[in-house]
Coordinates of N, CA and C and ligand atoms in Angstrom, one line a residue:
X1 N -3.3 0.8 1.2 CA -4.5 1.6 2.0 C -4.0 3.0 1.4
X2 N -5.3 3.6 0.7 CA -5.0 4.9 0.2 C -5.5 5.8 1.0
X3 N -5.0 7.4 1.1 CA -5.4 8.1 2.1 C -5.4 9.2 1.1
X4 N -6.4 10.1 1.4 CA -6.7 11.2 0.9 C -6.4 12.8 1.7
X5 N -5.5 13.5 1.5 CA -5.0 14.4 2.3 C -5.3 15.5 1.9
X6 N -6.6 16.5 2.3 CA -6.7 17.6 1.5 C -6.2 19.0 2.8
X7 N -5.2 19.6 1.7 CA -4.4 20.8 2.9 C -3.6 21.6 1.8
X8 N -4.0 23.1 2.2 CA -3.9 24.3 1.0 C -2.2 24.8 1.4
X9 N -1.6 24.1 2.7 CA -0.5 24.8 2.8 C 0.7 23.8 2.4
X10 N 1.3 24.3 1.2 CA 2.0 23.1 0.1 C 3.3 22.7 0.7
X11 N 4.2 23.5 1.6 CA 5.2 22.9 2.3 C 4.8 21.8 3.2
X12 N 3.8 22.2 3.8 CA 3.4 20.9 5.0 C 2.7 19.9 4.7
X13 N 2.3 20.4 3.5 CA 1.2 19.2 2.7 C 2.1 18.0 1.7
X14 N 3.2 18.9 1.3 CA 4.5 17.6 1.2 C 5.0 17.1 1.8
X15 N 5.8 17.7 3.0 CA 6.4 16.8 4.0 C 5.4 15.7 4.8
X16 N 4.1 16.2 4.9 CA 3.5 15.4 5.4 C 3.2 13.9 4.5
X17 N 3.1 14.3 3.2 CA 2.6 13.4 2.5 C 3.9 12.3 2.1
X18 N 5.1 13.0 2.1 CA 6.5 11.9 2.4 C 6.7 11.3 3.1
X19 N 6.2 12.2 4.7 CA 6.4 10.6 5.7 C 5.2 9.8 5.8
X20 N 3.8 10.2 4.9 CA 2.6 9.3 4.9 C 3.2 8.3 4.3
X21 N 3.8 8.5 2.9 CA 4.4 7.7 2.1 C 5.3 6.5 2.7
X22 N 6.5 7.1 3.2 CA 7.3 6.0 4.0 C 6.9 5.5 5.2
X23 N 5.9 5.6 5.7 CA 5.0 4.3 6.7 C 4.1 4.0 5.8
X24 N 4.1 3.6 4.4 CA 3.2 2.6 3.7 C 2.0 3.0 3.3
X25 N 1.6 4.6 3.3 CA 0.3 4.6 3.0 C 0.9 4.9 1.4
X26 N -0.4 5.1 0.4 CA -0.4 5.6 -0.7 C -1.3 7.4 -0.5
X27 N -0.6 8.3 -1.0 CA -1.2 9.6 -0.8 C -2.0 10.2 -2.1
X28 N -3.0 10.9 -1.7 CA -3.2 11.7 -2.7 C -3.7 13.0 -2.3
X29 N -2.8 14.0 -2.7 CA -2.9 15.3 -2.2 C -4.3 16.3 -2.9
X30 N -5.3 17.0 -2.0 CA -5.9 18.1 -2.9 C -5.9 19.1 -2.3
X31 N -5.3 20.4 -3.0 CA -4.9 21.4 -2.4 C -5.8 22.5 -1.7
X32 N -7.4 22.3 -2.6 CA -8.2 23.2 -1.6 C -9.4 22.3 -1.6
X33 N -10.8 23.1 -1.2 CA -11.6 22.7 -0.6 C -13.0 21.9 -2.2
X34 N -12.6 22.5 -2.9 CA -13.5 22.2 -4.1 C -12.7 20.8 -4.6
X35 N -11.7 20.8 -4.8 CA -11.0 19.7 -5.4 C -11.0 18.3 -4.1
X36 N -11.0 19.1 -2.8 CA -10.8 17.9 -1.8 C -12.6 17.6 -1.4
X37 N -13.2 18.4 -1.6 CA -15.1 17.8 -2.1 C -15.4 16.8 -3.2
X38 N -14.5 17.0 -4.2 CA -14.7 16.0 -5.5 C -14.0 14.7 -4.8
X39 N -13.0 14.5 -4.3 CA -12.1 13.8 -4.2 C -12.9 12.7 -3.1
X40 N -13.1 13.4 -2.0 CA -13.6 12.7 -0.4 C -14.7 11.8 -1.0
X41 N -15.4 12.1 -1.6 CA -16.7 11.3 -1.9 C -16.5 10.0 -2.7
X42 N -15.3 9.9 -3.4 CA -15.0 8.9 -4.1 C -14.9 7.7 -3.3
X43 N -14.8 6.2 -3.4 CA -15.1 5.6 -2.8 C -13.6 4.5 -2.7
X44 N -12.9 5.8 -3.0 CA -11.3 4.8 -3.5 C -10.5 5.2 -2.1
X45 N -11.1 5.9 -0.9 CA -10.0 5.6 -0.1 C -10.2 5.3 1.4
X46 N -9.6 4.8 2.1 CA -9.5 4.1 3.6 C -10.0 5.3 4.3
X47 N -8.9 6.6 4.3 CA -9.1 7.6 5.3 C -8.7 8.9 4.4
X48 N -9.5 9.6 5.2 CA -9.6 11.2 4.8 C -9.1 11.9 5.5
X49 N -8.3 12.7 5.6 CA -7.6 13.6 6.2 C -7.4 14.9 6.2
X50 N -8.5 15.8 6.6 CA -9.0 16.9 6.4 C -8.8 18.4 7.4
X51 N -7.5 19.2 6.6 CA -7.5 20.3 7.0 C -8.6 21.1 7.3
X52 N -9.3 22.1 8.4 CA -10.1 23.0 8.3 C -10.6 24.2 7.3
X53 N -9.2 25.0 7.3 CA -9.2 25.8 7.1 C -8.4 26.2 5.7
X54 N -9.2 26.1 4.7 CA -9.1 26.0 3.3 C -9.9 26.7 2.3
X55 N -9.3 27.5 0.8 CA -10.1 28.1 0.1 C -11.0 27.1 -0.4
X56 N -12.4 28.0 -0.8 CA -13.5 27.8 -1.2 C -14.5 26.7 -0.5
X57 N -13.8 26.0 -0.2 CA -14.5 24.9 1.0 C -13.9 24.6 2.3
X58 N -14.9 24.5 3.2 CA -13.7 24.4 4.5 C -13.5 22.9 4.8
X59 N -13.1 22.6 5.5 CA -12.9 21.0 6.0 C -14.0 20.8 6.4
X60 N -14.5 21.4 7.4 CA -16.3 21.2 7.8 C -17.4 20.7 7.0
X61 N -17.0 21.3 5.9 CA -18.0 21.5 4.7 C -18.1 20.4 4.2
X62 N -16.7 19.9 4.0 CA -16.6 18.6 3.2 C -17.0 17.7 3.9
X63 N -16.6 17.8 5.2 CA -17.2 16.6 6.1 C -18.7 16.3 5.9
X64 N -19.5 17.7 6.6 CA -20.5 17.5 6.5 C -21.1 17.2 5.1
X65 N -20.5 17.3 3.7 CA -21.2 17.2 2.9 C -20.9 15.1 2.3
X66 N -19.7 14.9 2.6 CA -19.5 13.4 3.1 C -20.6 12.7 3.4
X67 N -20.9 12.9 4.8 CA -21.9 12.2 5.5 C -23.1 12.5 4.9
X68 N -23.4 13.5 4.6 CA -24.4 14.0 3.9 C -25.1 13.0 2.7
X69 N -24.0 12.7 2.0 CA -24.2 11.7 0.6 C -23.6 10.2 1.5
X70 N -23.5 9.8 3.1 CA -23.8 8.7 3.5 C -22.2 8.3 3.0
X71 N -21.2 9.2 2.5 CA -19.6 8.3 2.4 C -19.3 8.4 3.8
X72 N -18.7 7.0 4.4 CA -18.4 6.6 5.5 C -16.8 6.7 5.9
X73 N -16.4 6.9 4.9 CA -15.0 6.7 5.0 C -14.2 7.5 6.3
X74 N -13.7 6.8 7.1 CA -13.0 7.6 8.2 C -12.2 9.0 7.8
X75 N -12.5 10.0 8.9 CA -12.2 11.4 8.7 C -11.3 11.9 10.0
X76 N -9.9 12.7 9.9 CA -9.5 12.7 10.6 C -9.3 14.4 10.3
X77 N -9.9 15.1 11.3 CA -9.6 16.6 11.0 C -8.5 17.4 11.6
X78 N -7.9 18.5 11.1 CA -6.7 18.8 11.4 C -6.7 20.0 11.9
X79 N -6.9 20.8 12.6 CA -6.6 22.4 12.6 C -6.0 23.2 14.0
X80 N -5.8 24.1 13.4 CA -4.8 25.0 14.4 C -5.6 25.5 15.8
X81 N -6.8 25.7 15.1 CA -8.5 25.9 16.3 C -8.4 24.6 17.3
X82 N -7.6 24.7 18.2 CA -7.9 23.3 18.9 C -8.7 23.3 19.8
X83 N -9.4 24.3 20.4 CA -10.6 24.5 21.4 C -11.2 23.2 21.1
X84 N -11.5 23.0 22.3 CA -12.3 21.9 22.9 C -13.8 21.9 22.0
X85 N -14.4 22.9 21.7 CA -15.4 23.3 21.6 C -15.7 22.8 20.0
X86 N -14.3 23.5 19.0 CA -14.8 22.7 17.7 C -13.9 21.3 17.5
X87 N -13.4 20.8 18.7 CA -13.0 19.4 18.6 C -14.4 18.6 18.5
X88 N -15.2 19.1 19.7 CA -16.5 18.4 20.3 C -17.5 18.4 19.0
X89 N -17.4 19.8 18.4 CA -18.2 20.0 16.9 C -18.0 18.9 16.1
X90 N -16.6 18.9 15.7 CA -16.6 18.1 14.4 C -16.7 16.5 15.0
X91 N -16.1 16.1 15.8 CA -16.8 15.1 16.3 C -18.3 14.6 16.1
X92 N -18.8 15.8 16.3 CA -20.8 15.2 16.6 C -20.8 15.3 15.2
X93 N -20.3 15.9 14.3 CA -20.9 16.3 12.5 C -20.3 14.8 12.1
X94 N -19.6 13.9 12.3 CA -19.3 12.7 12.4 C -17.5 12.2 11.6
X95 N -16.7 13.5 12.5 CA -15.4 12.8 12.1 C -14.9 11.9 13.3
X96 N -14.1 11.4 12.8 CA -13.9 10.1 13.3 C -12.1 10.2 14.6
X97 N -11.7 11.3 14.3 CA -10.8 11.9 15.2 C -10.3 13.0 14.8
X98 N -9.7 14.0 15.6 CA -9.3 15.4 15.7 C -7.8 15.6 16.3
X99 N -7.0 16.5 15.1 CA -5.8 16.7 15.8 C -5.2 17.8 15.7
X100 N -4.6 18.4 16.7 CA -4.1 20.0 16.8 C -3.4 20.4 15.5
X101 N -3.2 21.3 15.0 CA -2.0 21.5 14.4 C -0.8 22.5 15.4
X102 N 0.5 22.5 15.4 CA 1.2 21.8 14.7 C 1.5 20.1 15.0
X103 N 1.1 19.0 14.6 CA 1.2 17.8 14.7 C 2.6 17.2 14.5
X104 N 2.8 15.8 15.0 CA 3.8 15.1 14.7 C 3.5 14.0 14.0
X105 N 3.9 13.9 12.2 CA 3.6 13.1 11.5 C 3.3 11.5 11.9
X106 N 4.1 11.2 13.1 CA 4.1 9.6 14.0 C 2.9 9.8 14.4
X107 N 2.3 11.0 14.8 CA 1.3 10.9 15.7 C -0.1 10.9 14.7
X108 N -0.1 11.7 13.3 CA -1.0 11.3 12.5 C -1.1 9.7 12.2
X109 N 0.3 9.2 11.8 CA 0.2 7.6 11.2 C -0.3 6.9 12.5
X110 N 0.1 7.4 13.7 CA -0.9 6.4 14.7 C -1.9 6.3 15.0
X111 N -2.6 7.9 14.7 CA -4.4 7.9 14.4 C -4.5 7.3 13.3
X112 N -4.3 7.1 12.1 CA -4.6 6.6 11.0 C -4.9 5.4 10.8
X113 N -3.8 4.5 11.7 CA -3.8 3.2 11.8 C -4.7 2.5 12.8
X114 N -4.8 3.5 14.1 CA -5.6 3.3 14.8 C -7.2 3.4 14.2
X115 N -7.5 4.4 13.9 CA -8.6 4.5 12.6 C -8.9 3.1 12.0
X116 N -8.3 3.0 11.3 CA -7.9 1.6 10.1 C -8.5 0.3 10.8
X117 N -8.0 0.5 12.2 CA -7.5 -0.9 12.8 C -9.5 -1.0 13.0
X118 N -10.2 -0.2 13.6 CA -11.0 0.0 14.2 C -12.2 -0.7 13.8
X119 N -12.5 -1.1 12.7 CA -13.8 -1.2 11.5 C -14.5 -2.9 12.2
X120 N -15.4 -2.6 13.0 CA -16.6 -4.3 13.1 C -15.8 -4.9 14.2
X121 N -14.7 -4.7 14.6 CA -13.7 -5.4 15.5 C -13.3 -6.6 15.0
X122 N -13.4 -6.7 13.7 CA -12.7 -7.5 12.7 C -11.0 -7.4 12.9
X123 N -10.3 -8.6 12.8 CA -8.9 -8.6 12.5 C -8.7 -8.5 11.3
X124 N -8.0 -7.1 11.1 CA -7.9 -6.7 9.6 C -6.7 -7.3 9.4
X125 N -5.6 -8.1 10.2 CA -4.5 -8.5 9.6 C -4.8 -9.9 8.5
X126 N -5.9 -10.8 9.0 CA -6.2 -11.9 8.5 C -7.5 -11.6 7.9
X127 N -7.8 -12.4 6.6 CA -9.0 -12.2 6.1 C -9.1 -13.7 5.6
X128 N -10.6 -14.4 6.1 CA -10.7 -15.7 5.7 C -12.3 -15.5 4.7
X129 N -11.5 -16.4 3.6 CA -13.1 -16.5 2.6 C -12.7 -17.9 2.2
X130 N -14.1 -18.7 2.2 CA -13.7 -20.2 2.2 C -12.7 -20.9 2.3
X131 N -11.9 -21.5 1.5 CA -10.9 -22.1 2.0 C -9.2 -21.0 1.9
X132 N -9.6 -19.9 1.6 CA -8.5 -19.1 1.8 C -8.2 -18.3 3.3
X133 N -6.8 -17.9 3.8 CA -6.6 -17.2 4.6 C -5.7 -16.3 4.2
X134 N -6.1 -15.0 4.0 CA -4.8 -13.5 3.4 C -4.6 -13.0 4.5
X135 N -3.7 -13.1 4.7 CA -2.7 -12.3 5.6 C -2.2 -10.8 5.0
X136 N -3.1 -9.8 5.4 CA -2.5 -8.9 4.8 C -1.3 -7.8 5.1
X137 N -1.1 -8.4 6.5 CA 0.3 -7.6 7.1 C 1.5 -8.0 6.3
X138 N 1.3 -9.5 6.1 CA 2.5 -10.5 5.9 C 2.9 -10.7 4.2
X139 N 1.4 -10.4 3.2 CA 1.1 -10.5 2.1 C 1.2 -11.9 1.9
X140 N 0.7 -12.8 2.7 CA 0.7 -14.3 2.1 C -0.8 -14.4 2.1
X141 N -1.0 -15.3 1.0 CA -2.0 -16.4 0.7 C -1.9 -17.7 1.0
X142 N -2.9 -18.2 2.1 CA -2.4 -19.7 2.4 C -0.8 -19.6 2.4
X143 N 0.2 -18.8 3.1 CA 1.2 -19.2 3.5 C 2.3 -18.9 2.1
X144 N 1.5 -18.5 1.1 CA 2.3 -18.3 0.2 C 2.6 -17.1 -0.4
X145 N 3.9 -16.4 -0.5 CA 4.0 -14.9 -0.7 C 3.1 -14.7 -2.0
X146 N 3.2 -13.2 -1.7 CA 2.3 -12.6 -2.9 C 3.4 -11.3 -3.0
X147 N 3.1 -10.9 -4.4 CA 3.6 -9.4 -4.5 C 2.9 -8.2 -3.9
X148 N 3.5 -7.0 -3.7 CA 2.7 -5.9 -3.4 C 0.9 -6.1 -3.7
X149 N 1.7 -5.6 -5.4 CA 0.4 -5.4 -6.1 C -0.7 -6.3 -6.2
X150 N -0.1 -7.7 -6.1 CA -1.4 -8.7 -6.7 C -1.9 -8.8 -4.7
X151 N -0.9 -8.4 -3.6 CA -2.2 -8.7 -2.5 C -2.6 -7.2 -1.8
X152 N -2.7 -6.4 -3.0 CA -3.5 -5.4 -2.7 C -4.6 -5.4 -3.9
X153 N -4.7 -6.0 -4.7 CA -6.0 -6.4 -5.6 C -6.5 -7.4 -4.6
X154 N -5.8 -8.5 -4.3 CA -6.5 -9.6 -3.8 C -7.6 -8.8 -2.3
X155 N -6.6 -7.9 -1.9 CA -7.5 -7.1 -0.5 C -8.7 -6.6 -0.8
X156 N -8.9 -5.8 -2.2 CA -10.2 -5.5 -2.8 C -11.2 -6.4 -2.9
X157 N -10.5 -7.6 -3.6 CA -11.6 -8.7 -4.0 C -12.2 -9.0 -2.2
X158 N -10.9 -9.8 -1.7 CA -11.7 -10.6 -0.8 C -11.9 -9.7 0.6
X159 N -12.1 -8.5 0.1 CA -13.3 -8.0 1.6 C -14.8 -7.6 0.9
X160 N -14.7 -7.9 -0.5 CA -15.7 -7.5 -1.4 C -16.3 -9.0 -2.0
X161 N -16.4 -10.1 -0.9 CA -16.6 -11.5 -1.6 C -17.8 -11.5 -2.5
X162 N -18.3 -12.1 -3.8 CA -19.2 -12.4 -4.2 C -19.8 -10.6 -5.1
X163 N -18.8 -9.5 -4.5 CA -19.4 -8.3 -5.1 C -18.5 -8.0 -6.8
X164 N -19.3 -7.3 -8.0 CA -18.6 -6.7 -8.7 C -17.6 -5.8 -8.2
X165 N -16.4 -6.0 -8.7 CA -15.5 -5.0 -8.4 C -14.9 -4.2 -10.2
X166 N -15.4 -3.2 -10.4 CA -14.8 -2.9 -11.7 C -13.5 -2.4 -11.6
X167 N -12.7 -2.8 -12.9 CA -11.8 -2.4 -13.3 C -10.9 -0.8 -12.8
X168 N -12.0 -0.1 -12.8 CA -11.9 1.6 -13.0 C -11.1 1.7 -11.5
X169 N -11.9 0.6 -10.5 CA -12.1 0.8 -9.1 C -10.8 0.6 -8.6
X170 N -10.5 -0.8 -9.3 CA -9.0 -1.5 -8.6 C -7.9 -0.4 -9.1
X171 N -7.9 0.2 -10.6 CA -7.1 1.0 -11.0 C -6.8 2.7 -10.0
X172 N -8.1 3.0 -9.8 CA -8.0 4.2 -9.1 C -7.6 4.0 -7.5
X173 N -8.0 2.6 -7.2 CA -7.6 2.5 -5.4 C -6.3 1.9 -5.4
X174 N -5.5 1.4 -6.5 CA -4.3 0.9 -6.6 C -2.9 1.6 -7.1
X175 N -3.8 2.2 -8.1 CA -2.4 2.9 -9.1 C -2.5 4.3 -8.7
X176 N -3.9 4.9 -8.1 CA -4.2 6.2 -8.1 C -4.9 6.7 -9.4
X177 N -5.9 7.8 -9.2 CA -6.6 8.0 -10.3 C -6.2 8.9 -11.1
X178 N -5.0 9.5 -11.2 CA -4.4 9.9 -12.2 C -2.7 9.0 -12.9
X179 N -2.9 7.9 -12.5 CA -1.8 7.2 -13.1 C -1.9 6.9 -14.3
X180 N -0.6 6.1 -14.9 CA -0.9 6.0 -16.4 C -1.2 4.6 -16.5
X181 N -1.5 4.1 -15.6 CA -1.9 2.7 -15.5 C -3.2 2.2 -16.5
X182 N -3.1 1.2 -17.0 CA -4.5 0.9 -18.0 C -4.8 -0.7 -17.3
X183 N -5.9 -1.1 -18.5 CA -6.6 -2.4 -17.9 C -5.5 -3.6 -18.0
X184 N -4.8 -3.2 -18.7 CA -3.5 -4.3 -18.6 C -2.7 -4.9 -17.3
X185 N -2.6 -3.8 -16.8 CA -2.1 -3.9 -15.7 C -3.0 -5.1 -14.7
X186 N -4.4 -4.7 -14.7 CA -4.8 -5.3 -13.8 C -4.9 -6.7 -14.3
X187 N -5.6 -7.1 -15.4 CA -5.4 -8.2 -16.0 C -4.1 -9.1 -16.0
X188 N -2.8 -8.9 -15.9 CA -1.7 -9.3 -15.6 C -1.7 -9.4 -14.4
X189 N -2.2 -8.8 -13.4 CA -2.1 -9.4 -11.9 C -2.9 -10.0 -11.3
X190 N -4.3 -10.4 -12.3 CA -5.1 -11.0 -11.6 C -5.2 -12.2 -12.4
X191 N -4.4 -12.3 -13.5 CA -3.8 -13.7 -13.8 C -3.3 -14.5 -12.8
X192 N -2.1 -13.8 -12.8 CA -1.0 -14.0 -11.6 C -1.9 -14.8 -10.6
X193 N -2.6 -14.1 -9.7 CA -3.7 -14.5 -8.5 C -4.3 -15.4 -8.8
X194 N -5.0 -15.7 -10.1 CA -5.7 -16.9 -10.5 C -4.6 -18.4 -10.0
X195 N -3.7 -17.8 -10.8 CA -2.6 -19.0 -11.2 C -2.3 -19.2 -9.8
X196 N -2.0 -18.4 -9.0 CA -1.8 -18.7 -7.1 C -2.8 -19.8 -6.8
X197 N -4.1 -19.4 -7.0 CA -5.1 -20.0 -6.3 C -5.5 -21.6 -6.9
X198 N -5.0 -21.7 -8.1 CA -4.7 -22.9 -8.8 C -3.7 -23.9 -8.5
X199 N -2.6 -23.0 -8.2 CA -1.6 -24.0 -7.2 C -1.8 -24.1 -6.0
X200 N -3.0 -23.3 -5.0 CA -3.2 -23.9 -3.9 C -4.0 -24.6 -3.4
X201 N -4.9 -25.0 -5.0 CA -5.9 -26.2 -4.6 C -7.3 -25.7 -4.2
X202 N -7.2 -24.1 -5.0 CA -8.4 -23.6 -3.6 C -9.6 -23.7 -4.7
X203 N -10.8 -23.8 -3.9 CA -12.3 -23.6 -4.8 C -12.6 -22.4 -5.1
X204 N -11.7 -21.3 -4.3 CA -12.2 -19.9 -5.0 C -11.5 -19.4 -6.5
X205 N -12.7 -19.0 -7.2 CA -12.1 -18.1 -8.2 C -12.2 -16.6 -8.3
X206 N -11.5 -16.1 -9.2 CA -12.1 -14.7 -9.3 C -12.4 -14.8 -10.9
X207 N -13.4 -14.9 -10.9 CA -14.5 -14.7 -12.3 C -14.5 -13.0 -13.1
X208 N -14.3 -13.5 -14.4 CA -14.2 -12.1 -14.9 C -15.8 -11.9 -15.4
X209 N -16.3 -10.5 -15.2 CA -17.8 -10.1 -15.5 C -17.2 -9.4 -16.9
X210 N -17.4 -9.9 -18.0 CA -17.5 -9.0 -19.3 C -17.4 -7.8 -19.2
X211 N -16.4 -7.1 -19.9 CA -16.2 -5.9 -19.9 C -16.6 -4.7 -18.5
X212 N -16.7 -5.6 -17.5 CA -17.0 -4.8 -16.4 C -15.8 -5.1 -15.1
X213 N -15.8 -6.0 -14.4 CA -14.6 -6.3 -13.9 C -14.6 -7.5 -13.3
X214 N -14.4 -7.9 -11.9 CA -14.0 -9.0 -11.4 C -15.0 -9.2 -10.1
X215 N -15.0 -10.7 -10.1 CA -15.7 -11.0 -8.6 C -15.1 -12.2 -7.9
X216 N -14.5 -12.4 -7.0 CA -14.3 -13.3 -5.8 C -15.1 -14.1 -5.4
X217 N -15.4 -15.4 -5.9 CA -16.3 -16.3 -5.5 C -15.9 -18.0 -5.2
X218 N -16.7 -18.5 -4.5 CA -15.8 -19.4 -3.8 C -17.0 -21.1 -4.3
X219 N -17.8 -20.3 -5.7 CA -18.5 -21.3 -6.0 C -17.9 -21.7 -7.5
Ligands
CA301 CA1 -5.0 25.5 5.7

């Protein structure tokens, strides 16, 4: 699960990032509104945590632009402006939750987890596709144990079956945009997942779409 955290107070940003990482999230920091906006509209985040008072663009501006561009990533607003009006205003504008500063990171973690559980009432821990049952929490595929990276890649593929997933998207989502990762990483892990599918006798396959990426299919 990758989180974008837009926060200009460096000390707070580093501390919260550290705690979110300890809770198992991958975290990208953006330190002003301009970088925040550029990042927030990318489809690689599972949740965006937005401070309101920021240099260049405010968190409110970023939220507005995201929703105008139809980016539906869940957003949690953070602000010292804890008045009820401000909270209602942001929820009206499409924020999913609101947390007043100062806050405990444990509270933020709980809110993020609640948001990530929310979509469409689907049981997010187990995903079924074809003859596969993938348990994201346990990182098992039909009860076979996977590694972290294998399960992260499979999560993206199995949540978007029959859809082309580019290597760039996988790299950015799993290794982070400024990682030193390259296509070889992806190919290595995809080939391991393929071996596992074969071993399981599954009818599902990860097809290579030459030069573009991969597609999980059960045909
Ligand atoms: Ca701030």
